[in-house]
mmCIF file of C-alpha atoms and ligand atoms in Angstrom:
data_model
loop_
_atom_site.group_PDB
_atom_site.id
_atom_site.type_symbol
_atom_site.label_atom_id
_atom_site.label_comp_id
_atom_site.label_asym_id
_atom_site.label_seq_id
_atom_site.Cartn_x
_atom_site.Cartn_y
_atom_site.Cartn_z
ATOM 1 C CA UNK H 1 109.511 95.063 103.138
ATOM 2 C CA UNK H 2 109.446 96.528 106.634
ATOM 3 C CA UNK H 3 106.040 97.414 107.954
ATOM 4 C CA UNK H 4 105.470 101.153 107.784
ATOM 5 C CA UNK H 5 103.471 101.114 111.011
ATOM 6 C CA UNK H 6 106.428 99.653 112.868
ATOM 7 C CA UNK H 7 108.835 102.138 111.310
ATOM 8 C CA UNK H 8 106.497 104.898 112.387
ATOM 9 C CA UNK H 9 106.218 103.624 115.952
ATOM 10 C CA UNK H 10 109.975 103.096 116.279
ATOM 11 C CA UNK H 11 111.125 106.348 114.712
ATOM 12 C CA UNK H 12 108.439 108.827 115.607
ATOM 13 C CA UNK H 13 107.924 107.502 119.125
ATOM 14 C CA UNK H 14 104.194 107.128 118.820
ATOM 15 C CA UNK H 15 102.038 104.069 119.117
ATOM 16 C CA UNK H 16 100.294 103.988 115.802
ATOM 17 C CA UNK H 17 99.783 106.307 112.855
ATOM 18 C CA UNK H 18 96.384 107.826 112.114
ATOM 19 C CA UNK H 19 96.646 107.369 108.381
ATOM 20 C CA UNK H 20 98.617 104.996 106.186
ATOM 21 C CA UNK H 21 98.596 105.278 102.427
ATOM 22 C CA UNK H 22 100.639 103.981 99.545
ATOM 23 C CA UNK H 23 101.304 104.748 95.899
ATOM 24 C CA UNK H 24 103.043 102.602 93.285
ATOM 25 C CA UNK H 25 105.957 103.165 90.941
ATOM 26 C CA UNK H 26 105.333 102.738 87.238
ATOM 27 C CA UNK H 27 106.698 101.463 83.954
ATOM 28 C CA UNK H 28 105.656 103.237 80.791
ATOM 29 C CA UNK H 29 104.976 100.557 78.182
ATOM 30 C CA UNK H 30 105.043 102.903 75.202
ATOM 31 C CA UNK H 31 104.705 106.621 74.496
ATOM 32 C CA UNK H 32 108.135 108.039 75.332
ATOM 33 C CA UNK H 33 108.646 111.817 75.282
ATOM 34 C CA UNK H 34 105.022 112.244 74.260
ATOM 35 C CA UNK H 35 103.560 113.408 77.563
ATOM 36 C CA UNK H 36 105.070 116.886 77.548
ATOM 37 C CA UNK H 37 103.938 117.130 73.918
ATOM 38 C CA UNK H 38 100.288 116.739 74.887
ATOM 39 C CA UNK H 39 100.172 113.235 73.439
ATOM 40 C CA UNK H 40 99.406 109.686 74.512
ATOM 41 C CA UNK H 41 101.207 107.448 76.989
ATOM 42 C CA UNK H 42 100.532 103.900 78.145
ATOM 43 C CA UNK H 43 101.996 103.324 81.607
ATOM 44 C CA UNK H 44 101.207 100.581 84.082
ATOM 45 C CA UNK H 45 101.624 100.811 87.835
ATOM 46 C CA UNK H 46 104.024 98.207 89.187
ATOM 47 C CA UNK H 47 103.783 96.013 92.236
ATOM 48 C CA UNK H 48 106.237 98.186 94.189
ATOM 49 C CA UNK H 49 105.034 100.812 96.631
ATOM 50 C CA UNK H 50 106.005 103.883 98.529
ATOM 51 C CA UNK H 51 104.188 103.929 101.850
ATOM 52 C CA UNK H 52 103.593 106.784 104.224
ATOM 53 C CA UNK H 53 102.258 106.794 107.780
ATOM 54 C CA UNK H 54 101.036 110.038 109.300
ATOM 55 C CA UNK H 55 99.656 111.349 112.592
ATOM 56 C CA UNK H 56 98.648 114.914 113.430
ATOM 57 C CA UNK H 57 100.626 116.748 116.127
ATOM 58 C CA UNK H 58 99.308 119.319 118.537
ATOM 59 C CA UNK H 59 101.997 121.853 117.599
ATOM 60 C CA UNK H 60 103.179 123.413 114.317
ATOM 61 C CA UNK H 61 106.084 121.050 113.720
ATOM 62 C CA UNK H 62 106.426 118.593 110.846
ATOM 63 C CA UNK H 63 108.778 115.741 111.650
ATOM 64 C CA UNK H 64 109.428 113.371 108.746
ATOM 65 C CA UNK H 65 111.510 110.210 108.632
ATOM 66 C CA UNK H 66 112.522 108.278 105.502
ATOM 67 C CA UNK H 67 113.618 104.684 105.969
ATOM 68 C CA UNK H 68 115.496 104.704 102.663
ATOM 69 C CA UNK H 69 117.760 107.532 103.802
ATOM 70 C CA UNK H 70 117.470 106.689 107.524
ATOM 71 C CA UNK H 71 117.174 110.404 108.061
ATOM 72 C CA UNK H 72 114.853 112.970 109.659
ATOM 73 C CA UNK H 73 113.646 116.253 108.240
ATOM 74 C CA UNK H 74 111.804 118.866 110.322
ATOM 75 C CA UNK H 75 110.162 122.190 109.569
ATOM 76 C CA UNK H 76 107.411 124.392 110.954
ATOM 77 C CA UNK H 77 103.950 124.910 109.528
ATOM 78 C CA UNK H 78 103.181 126.715 107.376
ATOM 79 C CA UNK H 79 106.403 125.991 105.419
ATOM 80 C CA UNK H 80 107.981 129.231 104.226
ATOM 81 C CA UNK H 81 109.201 127.943 100.838
ATOM 82 C CA UNK H 82 112.847 127.518 101.882
ATOM 83 C CA UNK H 83 115.568 127.273 99.232
ATOM 84 C CA UNK H 84 115.826 123.870 97.562
ATOM 85 C CA UNK H 85 117.813 121.361 99.568
ATOM 86 C CA UNK H 86 118.386 119.017 96.637
ATOM 87 C CA UNK H 87 117.238 116.167 98.881
ATOM 88 C CA UNK H 88 114.001 114.397 99.690
ATOM 89 C CA UNK H 89 112.946 117.233 101.966
ATOM 90 C CA UNK H 90 111.964 119.201 98.835
ATOM 91 C CA UNK H 91 109.247 116.685 97.965
ATOM 92 C CA UNK H 92 107.696 116.862 101.427
ATOM 93 C CA UNK H 93 107.911 120.662 101.639
ATOM 94 C CA UNK H 94 106.572 120.863 98.080
ATOM 95 C CA UNK H 95 103.464 118.791 98.673
ATOM 96 C CA UNK H 96 102.733 120.451 102.020
ATOM 97 C CA UNK H 97 103.219 123.956 100.630
ATOM 98 C CA UNK H 98 101.031 123.276 97.618
ATOM 99 C CA UNK H 99 98.293 122.012 99.938
ATOM 100 C CA UNK H 100 98.725 124.978 102.271
ATOM 101 C CA UNK H 101 98.196 127.331 99.309
ATOM 102 C CA UNK H 102 94.675 126.011 99.007
ATOM 103 C CA UNK H 103 93.793 127.072 102.530
ATOM 104 C CA UNK H 104 95.229 127.036 106.009
ATOM 105 C CA UNK H 105 96.190 123.534 107.137
ATOM 106 C CA UNK H 106 96.666 124.104 110.848
ATOM 107 C CA UNK H 107 98.949 121.913 112.933
ATOM 108 C CA UNK H 108 101.945 119.903 111.860
ATOM 109 C CA UNK H 109 102.296 116.130 111.739
ATOM 110 C CA UNK H 110 104.625 113.183 112.168
ATOM 111 C CA UNK H 111 105.446 111.289 108.995
ATOM 112 C CA UNK H 112 107.257 108.056 108.191
ATOM 113 C CA UNK H 113 108.125 107.150 104.592
ATOM 114 C CA UNK H 114 109.006 103.623 103.554
ATOM 115 C CA UNK H 115 108.382 101.143 100.792
ATOM 116 C CA UNK H 116 110.234 99.375 98.025
ATOM 117 C CA UNK H 117 110.108 101.499 94.871
ATOM 118 C CA UNK H 118 113.757 101.744 93.805
ATOM 119 C CA UNK H 119 114.907 105.383 93.851
ATOM 120 C CA UNK H 120 116.216 107.048 90.725
ATOM 121 C CA UNK H 121 115.766 103.908 88.643
ATOM 122 C CA UNK H 122 113.237 105.329 86.217
ATOM 123 C CA UNK H 123 110.297 103.782 88.082
ATOM 124 C CA UNK H 124 109.149 107.162 89.347
ATOM 125 C CA UNK H 125 109.690 106.852 93.060
ATOM 126 C CA UNK H 126 109.309 110.636 93.192
ATOM 127 C CA UNK H 127 105.683 110.572 92.022
ATOM 128 C CA UNK H 128 104.972 107.609 94.304
ATOM 129 C CA UNK H 129 106.201 109.688 97.236
ATOM 130 C CA UNK H 130 104.251 112.803 96.245
ATOM 131 C CA UNK H 131 101.007 110.956 95.612
ATOM 132 C CA UNK H 132 101.095 108.753 98.702
ATOM 133 C CA UNK H 133 101.864 111.784 100.863
ATOM 134 C CA UNK H 134 99.256 114.032 99.267
ATOM 135 C CA UNK H 135 96.641 111.312 99.632
ATOM 136 C CA UNK H 136 97.389 110.946 103.346
ATOM 137 C CA UNK H 137 97.442 114.688 104.039
ATOM 138 C CA UNK H 138 94.247 115.393 102.127
ATOM 139 C CA UNK H 139 92.603 112.823 104.351
ATOM 140 C CA UNK H 140 94.178 114.095 107.560
ATOM 141 C CA UNK H 141 93.321 117.753 106.942
ATOM 142 C CA UNK H 142 89.895 116.957 105.544
ATOM 143 C CA UNK H 143 90.554 118.652 102.190
ATOM 144 C CA UNK H 144 88.078 118.097 99.365
ATOM 145 C CA UNK H 145 89.906 117.640 96.088
ATOM 146 C CA UNK H 146 89.279 115.843 92.807
ATOM 147 C CA UNK H 147 91.667 113.133 91.647
ATOM 148 C CA UNK H 148 92.928 115.229 88.762
ATOM 149 C CA UNK H 149 93.487 118.213 91.053
ATOM 150 C CA UNK H 150 95.551 116.037 93.377
ATOM 151 C CA UNK H 151 97.612 114.742 90.453
ATOM 152 C CA UNK H 152 98.245 118.285 89.232
ATOM 153 C CA UNK H 153 99.150 119.457 92.719
ATOM 154 C CA UNK H 154 101.824 116.749 92.963
ATOM 155 C CA UNK H 155 103.216 117.588 89.537
ATOM 156 C CA UNK H 156 103.312 121.275 90.441
ATOM 157 C CA UNK H 157 105.103 120.437 93.707
ATOM 158 C CA UNK H 158 107.815 118.659 91.723
ATOM 159 C CA UNK H 159 108.118 121.527 89.228
ATOM 160 C CA UNK H 160 108.264 124.303 91.775
ATOM 161 C CA UNK H 161 110.046 122.715 94.740
ATOM 162 C CA UNK H 162 112.301 120.079 93.179
ATOM 163 C CA UNK H 163 112.878 121.788 89.839
ATOM 164 C CA UNK H 164 112.135 118.725 87.704
ATOM 165 C CA UNK H 165 109.839 119.744 84.866
ATOM 166 C CA UNK H 166 108.167 116.373 84.620
ATOM 167 C CA UNK H 167 105.050 115.678 82.587
ATOM 168 C CA UNK H 168 101.877 114.554 84.311
ATOM 169 C CA UNK H 169 102.048 110.839 83.522
ATOM 170 C CA UNK H 170 103.847 109.628 86.632
ATOM 171 C CA UNK H 171 101.565 111.210 89.205
ATOM 172 C CA UNK H 172 98.494 110.388 87.124
ATOM 173 C CA UNK H 173 99.167 106.675 86.882
ATOM 174 C CA UNK H 174 100.340 106.470 90.503
ATOM 175 C CA UNK H 175 96.901 107.638 91.592
ATOM 176 C CA UNK H 176 94.582 106.220 88.928
ATOM 177 C CA UNK H 177 96.054 102.836 87.975
ATOM 178 C CA UNK H 178 94.043 99.656 88.178
ATOM 179 C CA UNK H 179 95.381 96.177 88.797
ATOM 180 C CA UNK H 180 95.904 94.028 85.717
ATOM 181 C CA UNK H 181 95.690 96.953 83.319
ATOM 182 C CA UNK H 182 97.735 99.574 81.583
ATOM 183 C CA UNK H 183 96.369 103.100 81.547
ATOM 184 C CA UNK H 184 95.972 104.921 78.254
ATOM 185 C CA UNK H 185 96.388 108.563 79.181
ATOM 186 C CA UNK H 186 95.449 111.338 76.802
ATOM 187 C CA UNK H 187 97.494 114.200 78.191
ATOM 188 C CA UNK H 188 95.710 116.893 76.170
ATOM 189 C CA UNK H 189 92.286 115.819 77.414
ATOM 190 C CA UNK H 190 93.563 114.766 80.859
ATOM 191 C CA UNK H 191 91.447 111.705 80.427
ATOM 192 C CA UNK H 192 92.213 108.014 80.578
ATOM 193 C CA UNK H 193 90.962 104.555 79.852
ATOM 194 C CA UNK H 194 92.079 101.181 81.131
ATOM 195 C CA UNK H 195 93.548 98.587 78.787
ATOM 196 C CA UNK H 196 93.598 95.018 80.140
ATOM 197 C CA UNK H 197 97.103 93.610 80.130
ATOM 198 C CA UNK H 198 96.129 90.055 79.424
ATOM 199 C CA UNK H 199 98.977 88.833 77.281
ATOM 200 C CA UNK H 200 98.872 85.161 78.113
ATOM 201 C CA UNK H 201 102.207 83.448 77.923
ATOM 202 C CA UNK H 202 104.160 86.700 77.866
ATOM 203 C CA UNK H 203 106.395 88.250 80.501
ATOM 204 C CA UNK H 204 107.488 91.880 80.750
ATOM 205 C CA UNK H 205 111.068 92.284 81.899
ATOM 206 C CA UNK H 206 113.067 95.402 82.555
ATOM 207 C CA UNK H 207 116.821 95.344 82.206
ATOM 208 C CA UNK H 208 118.699 98.093 83.996
ATOM 209 C CA UNK H 209 121.852 98.893 82.043
ATOM 210 C CA UNK H 210 123.599 100.348 85.068
ATOM 211 C CA UNK H 211 124.462 103.384 82.927
ATOM 212 C CA UNK H 212 123.721 106.471 85.029
ATOM 213 C CA UNK H 213 121.652 109.036 83.261
ATOM 214 C CA UNK H 214 124.121 111.863 83.710
ATOM 215 C CA UNK H 215 123.178 113.616 80.465
ATOM 216 C CA UNK H 216 119.493 113.046 80.912
ATOM 217 C CA UNK H 217 118.389 116.267 82.616
ATOM 218 C CA UNK H 218 120.106 118.698 80.282
ATOM 219 C CA UNK H 219 119.145 116.688 77.206
ATOM 220 C CA UNK H 220 115.560 116.543 78.413
ATOM 221 C CA UNK H 221 115.406 120.324 78.564
ATOM 222 C CA UNK H 222 116.974 120.599 75.102
ATOM 223 C CA UNK H 223 114.416 118.144 73.673
ATOM 224 C CA UNK H 224 111.537 120.052 75.216
ATOM 225 C CA UNK H 225 112.844 123.232 73.634
ATOM 226 C CA UNK H 226 113.309 121.542 70.253
ATOM 227 C CA UNK H 227 109.727 120.313 70.359
ATOM 228 C CA UNK H 228 108.497 123.848 71.044
ATOM 229 C CA UNK H 229 110.636 125.164 68.212
ATOM 230 C CA UNK H 230 109.223 122.481 65.916
ATOM 231 C CA UNK H 231 105.690 123.521 66.814
ATOM 232 C CA UNK H 232 106.464 127.160 66.052
ATOM 233 C CA UNK H 233 108.076 126.258 62.738
ATOM 234 C CA UNK H 234 105.125 124.074 61.749
ATOM 235 C CA UNK H 235 102.568 126.693 62.750
ATOM 236 C CA UNK H 236 104.211 129.126 60.354
ATOM 237 C CA UNK H 237 104.943 126.667 57.545
ATOM 238 C CA UNK H 238 101.558 124.981 57.533
ATOM 239 C CA UNK H 239 99.758 128.235 58.260
ATOM 240 C CA UNK H 240 97.682 126.409 60.814
ATOM 241 C CA UNK H 241 97.363 128.390 64.028
ATOM 242 C CA UNK H 242 95.295 125.494 65.409
ATOM 243 C CA UNK H 243 98.560 123.575 65.883
ATOM 244 C CA UNK H 244 99.284 124.121 69.538
ATOM 245 C CA UNK H 245 101.481 121.113 70.160
ATOM 246 C CA UNK H 246 102.973 118.193 68.235
ATOM 247 C CA UNK H 247 99.812 116.342 69.169
ATOM 248 C CA UNK H 248 97.996 118.384 66.530
ATOM 249 C CA UNK H 249 100.436 117.554 63.707
ATOM 250 C CA UNK H 250 99.613 114.970 61.019
ATOM 251 C CA UNK H 251 102.186 112.518 59.734
ATOM 252 C CA UNK H 252 101.465 113.387 56.091
ATOM 253 C CA UNK H 253 102.021 117.096 56.771
ATOM 254 C CA UNK H 254 105.360 116.313 58.357
ATOM 255 C CA UNK H 255 106.347 114.262 55.312
ATOM 256 C CA UNK H 256 105.379 117.111 53.031
ATOM 257 C CA UNK H 257 107.611 119.661 54.780
ATOM 258 C CA UNK H 258 110.520 117.318 55.409
ATOM 259 C CA UNK H 259 112.943 119.040 53.040
ATOM 260 C CA UNK H 260 112.132 122.551 54.151
ATOM 261 C CA UNK H 261 112.157 121.919 57.889
ATOM 262 C CA UNK H 262 115.431 122.092 59.870
ATOM 263 C CA UNK H 263 116.611 118.475 60.084
ATOM 264 C CA UNK H 264 116.836 118.241 63.851
ATOM 265 C CA UNK H 265 113.403 119.750 64.401
ATOM 266 C CA UNK H 266 111.929 117.428 61.815
ATOM 267 C CA UNK H 267 113.454 114.387 63.485
ATOM 268 C CA UNK H 268 112.119 115.350 66.915
ATOM 269 C CA UNK H 269 108.650 116.025 65.561
ATOM 270 C CA UNK H 270 108.713 112.806 63.561
ATOM 271 C CA UNK H 271 109.406 110.775 66.679
ATOM 272 C CA UNK H 272 106.611 112.389 68.674
ATOM 273 C CA UNK H 273 104.006 112.173 65.919
ATOM 274 C CA UNK H 274 104.746 108.541 65.056
ATOM 275 C CA UNK H 275 105.111 107.588 68.729
ATOM 276 C CA UNK H 276 101.613 108.881 69.441
ATOM 277 C CA UNK H 277 100.337 106.656 66.639
ATOM 278 C CA UNK H 278 102.264 103.697 68.042
ATOM 279 C CA UNK H 279 100.655 104.125 71.454
ATOM 280 C CA UNK H 280 97.208 103.791 69.937
ATOM 281 C CA UNK H 281 98.345 100.822 67.831
ATOM 282 C CA UNK H 282 99.753 99.211 70.953
ATOM 283 C CA UNK H 283 96.373 99.564 72.655
ATOM 284 C CA UNK H 284 94.789 97.769 69.684
ATOM 285 C CA UNK H 285 97.418 95.042 69.875
ATOM 286 C CA UNK H 286 96.777 94.523 73.590
ATOM 287 C CA UNK H 287 93.045 94.424 73.065
ATOM 288 C CA UNK H 288 93.589 91.814 70.333
ATOM 289 C CA UNK H 289 95.886 89.848 72.704
ATOM 290 C CA UNK H 290 98.535 90.145 70.009
ATOM 291 C CA UNK H 291 101.833 89.997 71.887
ATOM 292 C CA UNK H 292 103.927 89.822 68.719
ATOM 293 C CA UNK H 293 102.458 93.059 67.358
ATOM 294 C CA UNK H 294 102.766 94.717 70.749
ATOM 295 C CA UNK H 295 106.434 93.718 70.913
ATOM 296 C CA UNK H 296 107.107 94.928 67.373
ATOM 297 C CA UNK H 297 105.701 98.331 68.302
ATOM 298 C CA UNK H 298 108.086 98.541 71.249
ATOM 299 C CA UNK H 299 110.980 97.827 68.919
ATOM 300 C CA UNK H 300 109.760 100.463 66.470
ATOM 301 C CA UNK H 301 109.551 102.896 69.366
ATOM 302 C CA UNK H 302 113.156 102.146 70.250
ATOM 303 C CA UNK H 303 114.396 102.743 66.707
ATOM 304 C CA UNK H 304 112.599 106.059 66.684
ATOM 305 C CA UNK H 305 114.056 107.046 70.062
ATOM 306 C CA UNK H 306 117.492 106.055 68.798
ATOM 307 C CA UNK H 307 117.444 107.573 65.312
ATOM 308 C CA UNK H 308 114.911 110.397 65.372
ATOM 309 C CA UNK H 309 114.812 111.552 68.981
ATOM 310 C CA UNK H 310 118.479 110.609 69.525
ATOM 311 C CA UNK H 311 118.261 109.759 73.206
ATOM 312 C CA UNK H 312 119.720 106.250 73.203
ATOM 313 C CA UNK H 313 123.225 105.096 74.053
ATOM 314 C CA UNK H 314 125.092 102.020 72.709
ATOM 315 C CA UNK H 315 124.491 100.010 75.887
ATOM 316 C CA UNK H 316 120.714 100.377 75.542
ATOM 317 C CA UNK H 317 120.868 99.585 71.816
ATOM 318 C CA UNK H 318 122.836 96.464 72.689
ATOM 319 C CA UNK H 319 120.198 95.246 75.144
ATOM 320 C CA UNK H 320 117.384 95.830 72.652
ATOM 321 C CA UNK H 321 119.258 94.125 69.787
ATOM 322 C CA UNK H 322 120.193 91.184 71.956
ATOM 323 C CA UNK H 323 116.531 90.637 72.726
ATOM 324 C CA UNK H 324 115.543 90.869 69.084
ATOM 325 C CA UNK H 325 118.266 88.396 68.097
ATOM 326 C CA UNK H 326 117.085 85.912 70.699
ATOM 327 C CA UNK H 327 113.609 84.911 71.809
ATOM 328 C CA UNK H 328 112.305 88.423 72.530
ATOM 329 C CA UNK H 329 109.172 89.782 70.880
ATOM 330 C CA UNK H 330 110.361 93.371 71.116
ATOM 331 C CA UNK H 331 112.129 95.846 73.364
ATOM 332 C CA UNK H 332 112.819 99.524 73.857
ATOM 333 C CA UNK H 333 114.600 101.924 76.136
ATOM 334 C CA UNK H 334 112.292 103.327 78.799
ATOM 335 C CA UNK H 335 112.460 106.680 80.517
ATOM 336 C CA UNK H 336 114.229 109.769 79.296
ATOM 337 C CA UNK H 337 117.149 107.900 77.724
ATOM 338 C CA UNK H 338 120.955 108.264 77.930
ATOM 339 C CA UNK H 339 121.018 105.338 80.352
ATOM 340 C CA UNK H 340 118.591 103.623 82.657
ATOM 341 C CA UNK H 341 116.657 100.568 81.588
ATOM 342 C CA UNK H 342 115.062 98.735 78.672
ATOM 343 C CA UNK H 343 111.687 96.972 78.612
ATOM 344 C CA UNK H 344 111.389 93.560 76.945
ATOM 345 C CA UNK H 345 108.409 91.501 75.850
ATOM 346 C CA UNK H 346 109.409 87.858 76.260
ATOM 347 C CA UNK H 347 107.574 84.545 75.907
ATOM 348 C CA UNK H 348 106.957 83.430 79.491
ATOM 349 C CA UNK H 349 108.597 80.044 79.095
ATOM 350 C CA UNK H 350 111.779 81.754 77.828
ATOM 351 C CA UNK H 351 111.915 84.401 80.543
ATOM 352 C CA UNK H 352 114.471 82.754 82.824
ATOM 353 C CA UNK H 353 116.845 81.812 80.031
ATOM 354 C CA UNK H 354 116.411 85.258 78.482
ATOM 355 C CA UNK H 355 117.231 86.989 81.758
ATOM 356 C CA UNK H 356 120.315 84.875 82.231
ATOM 357 C CA UNK H 357 121.441 85.196 78.625
ATOM 358 C CA UNK H 358 121.102 88.940 78.431
ATOM 359 C CA UNK H 359 122.960 89.582 81.688
ATOM 360 C CA UNK H 360 125.784 87.302 80.595
ATOM 361 C CA UNK H 361 126.041 88.866 77.137
ATOM 362 C CA UNK H 362 125.904 92.382 78.578
ATOM 363 C CA UNK H 363 128.636 91.671 81.104
ATOM 364 C CA UNK H 364 130.841 90.253 78.361
ATOM 365 C CA UNK H 365 130.272 93.178 75.992
ATOM 366 C CA UNK H 366 130.326 96.087 78.429
ATOM 367 C CA UNK H 367 132.123 94.737 81.468
ATOM 368 C CA UNK H 368 129.193 95.937 83.490
ATOM 369 C CA UNK H 369 126.307 94.337 85.320
ATOM 370 C CA UNK H 370 122.747 94.524 84.020
ATOM 371 C CA UNK H 371 119.890 93.911 86.441
ATOM 372 C CA UNK H 372 116.744 92.158 85.294
ATOM 373 C CA UNK H 373 113.430 92.737 87.068
ATOM 374 C CA UNK H 374 109.915 91.539 86.493
ATOM 375 C CA UNK H 375 106.935 93.712 87.357
ATOM 376 C CA UNK H 376 103.241 92.996 87.346
ATOM 377 C CA UNK H 377 100.547 95.602 86.672
ATOM 378 C CA UNK H 378 99.322 96.683 90.101
ATOM 379 C CA UNK H 379 96.619 99.007 91.403
ATOM 380 C CA UNK H 380 96.946 102.741 91.995
ATOM 381 C CA UNK H 381 97.396 104.621 95.248
ATOM 382 C CA UNK H 382 95.206 103.763 98.181
ATOM 383 C CA UNK H 383 94.493 104.487 101.784
ATOM 384 C CA UNK H 384 95.431 101.477 103.919
ATOM 385 C CA UNK H 385 94.357 102.865 107.267
ATOM 386 C CA UNK H 386 92.352 105.872 108.290
ATOM 387 C CA UNK H 387 91.354 106.458 111.893
ATOM 388 C CA UNK H 388 90.024 109.973 111.441
ATOM 389 C CA UNK H 389 92.269 113.024 111.390
ATOM 390 C CA UNK H 390 93.029 116.064 113.477
HETATM 391 P P1 ADP E 1 112.641 108.437 90.069
HETATM 392 O O1 ADP E 1 111.391 109.226 90.216
HETATM 393 O O2 ADP E 1 112.842 107.934 88.682
HETATM 394 O O3 ADP E 1 112.788 107.342 91.071
HETATM 395 P P2 ADP E 1 113.763 110.963 90.800
HETATM 396 O O4 ADP E 1 115.144 111.502 90.793
HETATM 397 O O5 ADP E 1 112.704 111.697 90.065
HETATM 398 O O6 ADP E 1 113.864 109.450 90.318
HETATM 399 O O7 ADP E 1 113.234 110.843 92.293
HETATM 400 C C1 ADP E 1 114.036 110.236 93.293
HETATM 401 C C2 ADP E 1 114.036 111.115 94.523
HETATM 402 O O8 ADP E 1 112.732 111.107 95.130
HETATM 403 C C3 ADP E 1 114.961 110.628 95.605
HETATM 404 O O9 ADP E 1 116.286 111.071 95.407
HETATM 405 C C4 ADP E 1 114.344 111.238 96.854
HETATM 406 O O10 ADP E 1 114.702 112.590 96.985
HETATM 407 C C5 ADP E 1 112.846 111.159 96.546
HETATM 408 N N1 ADP E 1 112.278 109.916 97.096
HETATM 409 C C6 ADP E 1 111.685 108.914 96.441
HETATM 410 N N2 ADP E 1 111.301 107.920 97.285
HETATM 411 C C7 ADP E 1 111.656 108.313 98.532
HETATM 412 C C8 ADP E 1 111.550 107.737 99.845
HETATM 413 N N3 ADP E 1 111.004 106.539 100.037
HETATM 414 N N4 ADP E 1 112.040 108.454 100.878
HETATM 415 C C9 ADP E 1 112.584 109.669 100.691
HETATM 416 N N5 ADP E 1 112.721 110.246 99.492
HETATM 417 C C10 ADP E 1 112.273 109.589 98.412
HETATM 418 MG MG1 MG E 2 110.927 111.065 89.221
#
């Protein structure tokens, strides 16, 4: 990875940045489609980072350079909420505008963005960018802000300026993660606890199917709507106004109303309610160092995503089944579905053979290349350099 300080010096024509910060990408171990239903998720930060380097300017201009796109973006402070560009500019304008809404920021700045979180691969490079940038700017402008407020500001920036109605998980874990752990996030309480990821003899692999998630955005919106409809139906049927989200629904109540409830709504609710339970069971399994149980829960999650939430595709099912038929302890699709990657729990001594076997089998079955990666649970966002701000 190229040093962000050098990129900054070369591209922005200054000697050294005032502030350097970084934020990681993430893999969500279990708890899929639960975050926007006020439930539980269990992500870990990965050992891949987005880095930003910033220096204040003595005029109103913001000049930003991204090494990934090898491209500059400029605008004047305060940003006047321009129409969406559809590009990375929206993330920078979004974070800056959200900060400026909290009080006047003053001058502009020079910004270089680098790092090695793969873009658009379901590892949440977008949150890594938002959080690393917000962290640097909060420091540079001397803004006092709680961690949770910063997380919410980044999420809001993505909602309002990019138009992606993401849950809060990605930004939360990017900021709060701790090395060697997964983070159990209770979205309703906006509270978390760390779960040591000490599965000796086990490796976590992701396998990117290479299937682009073309349906993902529209399907995501449909699923969100279905979940809201399910909540409304259950509120009426169970006569429990205390049900505000699927988080508040009990499995036995869902079973009871199964035949009365519209099938699709019941399926969606069933996934979310049982997935929340699986997250908590997975935490128990990790705390018991029980890799087999942890893996089995991932596989159960996949079946639920496939059959009840209906967001899988045959390529992802193939990857999961292949793992289960070989040495894998369990696997599931990760991310929104309709493409992207799967996560596999594999005995460490089998990892190389597994990686080779699954890529070969996938190529033979789908005439397409699958890419295996291995990530370790890394720490959350941090300031790498701070020489005082302007
Ligand atoms: P994901 O978050 O899963 O990687 P998204 O589509 O949500 O996928 O976010 C990817 C987008 O975030 C990119 O297309 C780009 O606009 C922005 N982005 C992420 N990392 C960078 C970076 N290093 N430089 C510029 N833009 C970035
Ligand atoms: Mg994203």
